[in-house]
Structure formats: structure tokens, C-alpha cells
């Protein structure tokens, strides 16, 4: 979908080093979801995220600049609650790390997630929580609030997608 609407963004600033922030961002299971299968820290290697029977996506890390930037590319996606199940396909999750005075600033952009998407409200609320609460708490308090490991319906889809990908 081509649009002039702004991509979703969320940000925060912490009194931690860029290195600490980078390590936390790379620890996706500690702030986003424990329901991730595959390597989230290896360039160009797919991994799978799923949340119950609501959301399944296949992503890969496409850029990793220590202490500065992390970019994940959404290769495949499926929502159970939208007409267009593939709204996230070919979008990017971008984390930019910068320093401001003696603090570190995190700018998250879901490039391609725009208000015209049917999932926008739900995704905006989810990302706001995962970035500004869970990731922030992982960095500042040592523990995030990721979705817990539950298994279930999408485990079968993950296995099916894995077979299709090989």
C-alpha cells in the first residue's frame, strides 16, 4: 500500500549506554514475545513470531550496527482479525539509537504501518506497550513484559511456514 501517511513511531530516552540499549533491543524474546522461533540476532536468517491464533509473521534481521541501529524486515504475515491478512508484509521494524547529552535515545519506526491499515489501532497500541513499557523496563529495570510462551494454534502454522521456507 502506497500512502503519504506517516509510519508508526515510538520513542524514549534512558540514562543507559548505547551498548546496553542495543543489547536489550536484540533480546527480542525479553521484551516482545517468548513465542519466537529461530535466530533473531543472525543477519538474513528468518525467524517466526506468533501470538495465539491472532498473529503470525516471518521476519529477518537485515541490518545490525552495534549501538546504533537494528532493522527487521517482515517477509510474511497473517492476522486473524483483518480482511487483508498480509498488511505487514514488506514492512520494516527499525530501531535507531542515538545519544543526547548523557542519555540514550531510542527511536522505533514500523516503516509501512500506517493509519490506513485495518490493524493500525491494535498494532499501534501493541507497539506502544512493547516499546515504551516492555523494552523500556527491560533496559531500565532489567525485565520486560513480553508475551508469554503459550504454544497453541499458530505453532502448527509456524511449522508449516518453516517447511515452505526450506
PDB file of N, CA and C in Angstrom, residues 60-109:
ATOM      1  N   UNK A  60      13.161 -11.246   9.301  1.00  0.00           N
ATOM      2  CA  UNK A  60      14.593 -11.486   9.314  1.00  0.00           C
ATOM      3  C   UNK A  60      15.304 -10.191   9.671  1.00  0.00           C
ATOM      4  N   UNK A  61      16.416 -10.341  10.342  1.00  0.00           N
ATOM      5  CA  UNK A  61      17.276  -9.211  10.674  1.00  0.00           C
ATOM      6  C   UNK A  61      18.046  -8.843   9.408  1.00  0.00           C
ATOM      7  N   UNK A  62      17.891  -7.604   8.931  1.00  0.00           N
ATOM      8  CA  UNK A  62      18.574  -7.214   7.691  1.00  0.00           C
ATOM      9  C   UNK A  62      19.664  -6.165   7.906  1.00  0.00           C
ATOM     10  N   UNK A  63      19.668  -5.549   9.083  1.00  0.00           N
ATOM     11  CA  UNK A  63      20.716  -4.571   9.377  1.00  0.00           C
ATOM     12  C   UNK A  63      20.971  -4.551  10.874  1.00  0.00           C
ATOM     13  N   UNK A  64      22.254  -4.564  11.212  1.00  0.00           N
ATOM     14  CA  UNK A  64      22.641  -4.550  12.627  1.00  0.00           C
ATOM     15  C   UNK A  64      23.934  -3.756  12.731  1.00  0.00           C
ATOM     16  N   UNK A  65      23.839  -2.541  13.266  1.00  0.00           N
ATOM     17  CA  UNK A  65      25.007  -1.702  13.507  1.00  0.00           C
ATOM     18  C   UNK A  65      25.097  -1.540  15.020  1.00  0.00           C
ATOM     19  N   UNK A  66      26.049  -2.236  15.651  1.00  0.00           N
ATOM     20  CA  UNK A  66      26.123  -2.198  17.114  1.00  0.00           C
ATOM     21  C   UNK A  66      26.039  -0.787  17.681  1.00  0.00           C
ATOM     22  N   UNK A  67      25.190  -0.657  18.681  1.00  0.00           N
ATOM     23  CA  UNK A  67      24.991   0.574  19.439  1.00  0.00           C
ATOM     24  C   UNK A  67      24.368   1.708  18.628  1.00  0.00           C
ATOM     25  N   UNK A  68      23.885   1.408  17.383  1.00  0.00           N
ATOM     26  CA  UNK A  68      23.314   2.459  16.543  1.00  0.00           C
ATOM     27  C   UNK A  68      21.985   2.105  15.889  1.00  0.00           C
ATOM     28  N   UNK A  69      21.881   0.896  15.331  1.00  0.00           N
ATOM     29  CA  UNK A  69      20.693   0.609  14.528  1.00  0.00           C
ATOM     30  C   UNK A  69      20.434  -0.883  14.410  1.00  0.00           C
ATOM     31  N   UNK A  70      19.134  -1.233  14.399  1.00  0.00           N
ATOM     32  CA  UNK A  70      18.671  -2.604  14.180  1.00  0.00           C
ATOM     33  C   UNK A  70      17.463  -2.508  13.251  1.00  0.00           C
ATOM     34  N   UNK A  71      17.444  -3.348  12.194  1.00  0.00           N
ATOM     35  CA  UNK A  71      16.315  -3.340  11.267  1.00  0.00           C
ATOM     36  C   UNK A  71      15.883  -4.776  10.985  1.00  0.00           C
ATOM     37  N   UNK A  72      14.587  -5.027  11.214  1.00  0.00           N
ATOM     38  CA  UNK A  72      13.972  -6.308  10.876  1.00  0.00           C
ATOM     39  C   UNK A  72      13.026  -6.093   9.701  1.00  0.00           C
ATOM     40  N   UNK A  73      13.007  -7.038   8.773  1.00  0.00           N
ATOM     41  CA  UNK A  73      12.130  -6.990   7.606  1.00  0.00           C
ATOM     42  C   UNK A  73      11.053  -8.061   7.766  1.00  0.00           C
ATOM     43  N   UNK A  74       9.792  -7.689   7.570  1.00  0.00           N
ATOM     44  CA  UNK A  74       8.691  -8.643   7.654  1.00  0.00           C
ATOM     45  C   UNK A  74       8.533  -9.305   6.285  1.00  0.00           C
ATOM     46  N   UNK A  75       8.794 -10.601   6.233  1.00  0.00           N
ATOM     47  CA  UNK A  75       8.737 -11.356   4.984  1.00  0.00           C
ATOM     48  C   UNK A  75       7.338 -11.883   4.686  1.00  0.00           C
ATOM     49  N   UNK A  76       6.680 -12.384   5.725  1.00  0.00           N
ATOM     50  CA  UNK A  76       5.322 -12.921   5.593  1.00  0.00           C
ATOM     51  C   UNK A  76       4.551 -12.517   6.835  1.00  0.00           C
ATOM     52  N   UNK A  77       3.242 -12.447   6.700  1.00  0.00           N
ATOM     53  CA  UNK A  77       2.418 -12.040   7.833  1.00  0.00           C
ATOM     54  C   UNK A  77       1.009 -12.588   7.671  1.00  0.00           C
ATOM     55  N   UNK A  78       0.377 -12.853   8.802  1.00  0.00           N
ATOM     56  CA  UNK A  78      -1.000 -13.299   8.790  1.00  0.00           C
ATOM     57  C   UNK A  78      -1.684 -12.842  10.072  1.00  0.00           C
ATOM     58  N   UNK A  79      -2.752 -12.071   9.904  1.00  0.00           N
ATOM     59  CA  UNK A  79      -3.605 -11.667  11.012  1.00  0.00           C
ATOM     60  C   UNK A  79      -4.912 -12.432  10.925  1.00  0.00           C
ATOM     61  N   UNK A  80      -5.497 -12.757  12.063  1.00  0.00           N
ATOM     62  CA  UNK A  80      -6.797 -13.424  12.059  1.00  0.00           C
ATOM     63  C   UNK A  80      -7.943 -12.418  12.094  1.00  0.00           C
ATOM     64  N   UNK A  81      -7.637 -11.144  12.355  1.00  0.00           N
ATOM     65  CA  UNK A  81      -8.683 -10.159  12.604  1.00  0.00           C
ATOM     66  C   UNK A  81      -8.818  -9.084  11.526  1.00  0.00           C
ATOM     67  N   UNK A  82      -8.124  -9.244  10.397  1.00  0.00           N
ATOM     68  CA  UNK A  82      -8.228  -8.257   9.327  1.00  0.00           C
ATOM     69  C   UNK A  82      -8.667  -8.929   8.029  1.00  0.00           C
ATOM     70  N   UNK A  83      -9.270  -8.150   7.154  1.00  0.00           N
ATOM     71  CA  UNK A  83      -9.633  -8.680   5.833  1.00  0.00           C
ATOM     72  C   UNK A  83      -8.369  -9.004   5.049  1.00  0.00           C
ATOM     73  N   UNK A  84      -7.428  -8.051   5.028  1.00  0.00           N
ATOM     74  CA  UNK A  84      -6.139  -8.271   4.373  1.00  0.00           C
ATOM     75  C   UNK A  84      -5.205  -8.854   5.419  1.00  0.00           C
ATOM     76  N   UNK A  85      -5.002 -10.137   5.368  1.00  0.00           N
ATOM     77  CA  UNK A  85      -4.187 -10.838   6.363  1.00  0.00           C
ATOM     78  C   UNK A  85      -2.710 -10.457   6.279  1.00  0.00           C
ATOM     79  N   UNK A  86      -2.302  -9.842   5.186  1.00  0.00           N
ATOM     80  CA  UNK A  86      -0.885  -9.618   4.909  1.00  0.00           C
ATOM     81  C   UNK A  86      -0.440  -8.165   5.115  1.00  0.00           C
ATOM     82  N   UNK A  87      -1.156  -7.396   5.890  1.00  0.00           N
ATOM     83  CA  UNK A  87      -0.862  -5.968   5.999  1.00  0.00           C
ATOM     84  C   UNK A  87       0.600  -5.642   6.341  1.00  0.00           C
ATOM     85  N   UNK A  88       1.273  -6.444   7.096  1.00  0.00           N
ATOM     86  CA  UNK A  88       2.652  -6.121   7.485  1.00  0.00           C
ATOM     87  C   UNK A  88       3.697  -6.550   6.456  1.00  0.00           C
ATOM     88  N   UNK A  89       3.320  -7.324   5.448  1.00  0.00           N
ATOM     89  CA  UNK A  89       4.314  -7.870   4.514  1.00  0.00           C
ATOM     90  C   UNK A  89       5.111  -6.738   3.877  1.00  0.00           C
ATOM     91  N   UNK A  90       6.425  -6.904   3.886  1.00  0.00           N
ATOM     92  CA  UNK A  90       7.391  -5.971   3.313  1.00  0.00           C
ATOM     93  C   UNK A  90       7.515  -4.669   4.097  1.00  0.00           C
ATOM     94  N   UNK A  91       7.101  -4.679   5.376  1.00  0.00           N
ATOM     95  CA  UNK A  91       7.338  -3.526   6.241  1.00  0.00           C
ATOM     96  C   UNK A  91       8.627  -3.782   7.021  1.00  0.00           C
ATOM     97  N   UNK A  92       9.115  -2.749   7.701  1.00  0.00           N
ATOM     98  CA  UNK A  92      10.362  -2.877   8.456  1.00  0.00           C
ATOM     99  C   UNK A  92      10.182  -2.340   9.867  1.00  0.00           C
ATOM    100  N   UNK A  93      10.809  -3.044  10.813  1.00  0.00           N
ATOM    101  CA  UNK A  93      10.861  -2.609  12.212  1.00  0.00           C
ATOM    102  C   UNK A  93      12.249  -2.026  12.414  1.00  0.00           C
ATOM    103  N   UNK A  94      12.322  -0.711  12.630  1.00  0.00           N
ATOM    104  CA  UNK A  94      13.594  -0.007  12.666  1.00  0.00           C
ATOM    105  C   UNK A  94      13.821   0.592  14.056  1.00  0.00           C
ATOM    106  N   UNK A  95      14.961   0.265  14.633  1.00  0.00           N
ATOM    107  CA  UNK A  95      15.371   0.831  15.917  1.00  0.00           C
ATOM    108  C   UNK A  95      16.611   1.672  15.677  1.00  0.00           C
ATOM    109  N   UNK A  96      16.531   2.948  16.002  1.00  0.00           N
ATOM    110  CA  UNK A  96      17.679   3.842  15.869  1.00  0.00           C
ATOM    111  C   UNK A  96      18.075   4.309  17.262  1.00  0.00           C
ATOM    112  N   UNK A  97      19.360   4.203  17.532  1.00  0.00           N
ATOM    113  CA  UNK A  97      19.909   4.538  18.846  1.00  0.00           C
ATOM    114  C   UNK A  97      20.828   5.739  18.684  1.00  0.00           C
ATOM    115  N   UNK A  98      20.598   6.756  19.500  1.00  0.00           N
ATOM    116  CA  UNK A  98      21.456   7.942  19.446  1.00  0.00           C
ATOM    117  C   UNK A  98      21.687   8.453  20.866  1.00  0.00           C
ATOM    118  N   UNK A  99      22.682   9.292  21.009  1.00  0.00           N
ATOM    119  CA  UNK A  99      22.946   9.870  22.325  1.00  0.00           C
ATOM    120  C   UNK A  99      22.511  11.331  22.332  1.00  0.00           C
ATOM    121  N   UNK A 100      21.967  11.721  23.467  1.00  0.00           N
ATOM    122  CA  UNK A 100      21.538  13.094  23.712  1.00  0.00           C
ATOM    123  C   UNK A 100      22.062  13.469  25.089  1.00  0.00           C
ATOM    124  N   UNK A 101      23.027  14.371  25.115  1.00  0.00           N
ATOM    125  CA  UNK A 101      23.704  14.731  26.365  1.00  0.00           C
ATOM    126  C   UNK A 101      24.291  13.444  26.948  1.00  0.00           C
ATOM    127  N   UNK A 102      23.902  13.064  28.143  1.00  0.00           N
ATOM    128  CA  UNK A 102      24.429  11.840  28.753  1.00  0.00           C
ATOM    129  C   UNK A 102      23.377  10.737  28.771  1.00  0.00           C
ATOM    130  N   UNK A 103      22.454  10.801  27.832  1.00  0.00           N
ATOM    131  CA  UNK A 103      21.386   9.820  27.755  1.00  0.00           C
ATOM    132  C   UNK A 103      21.359   9.167  26.377  1.00  0.00           C
ATOM    133  N   UNK A 104      20.643   8.053  26.309  1.00  0.00           N
ATOM    134  CA  UNK A 104      20.498   7.345  25.036  1.00  0.00           C
ATOM    135  C   UNK A 104      19.045   7.405  24.606  1.00  0.00           C
ATOM    136  N   UNK A 105      18.858   7.776  23.359  1.00  0.00           N
ATOM    137  CA  UNK A 105      17.518   7.905  22.784  1.00  0.00           C
ATOM    138  C   UNK A 105      17.255   6.715  21.861  1.00  0.00           C
ATOM    139  N   UNK A 106      16.055   6.131  22.002  1.00  0.00           N
ATOM    140  CA  UNK A 106      15.618   5.034  21.145  1.00  0.00           C
ATOM    141  C   UNK A 106      14.446   5.532  20.307  1.00  0.00           C
ATOM    142  N   UNK A 107      14.595   5.434  19.001  1.00  0.00           N
ATOM    143  CA  UNK A 107      13.515   5.782  18.076  1.00  0.00           C
ATOM    144  C   UNK A 107      13.109   4.506  17.349  1.00  0.00           C
ATOM    145  N   UNK A 108      11.871   4.064  17.573  1.00  0.00           N
ATOM    146  CA  UNK A 108      11.344   2.894  16.883  1.00  0.00           C
ATOM    147  C   UNK A 108      10.405   3.374  15.793  1.00  0.00           C
ATOM    148  N   UNK A 109      10.564   2.833  14.598  1.00  0.00           N
ATOM    149  CA  UNK A 109       9.666   3.123  13.486  1.00  0.00           C
ATOM    150  C   UNK A 109       9.223   1.803  12.883  1.00  0.00           C
TER     151      UNK A 109
END
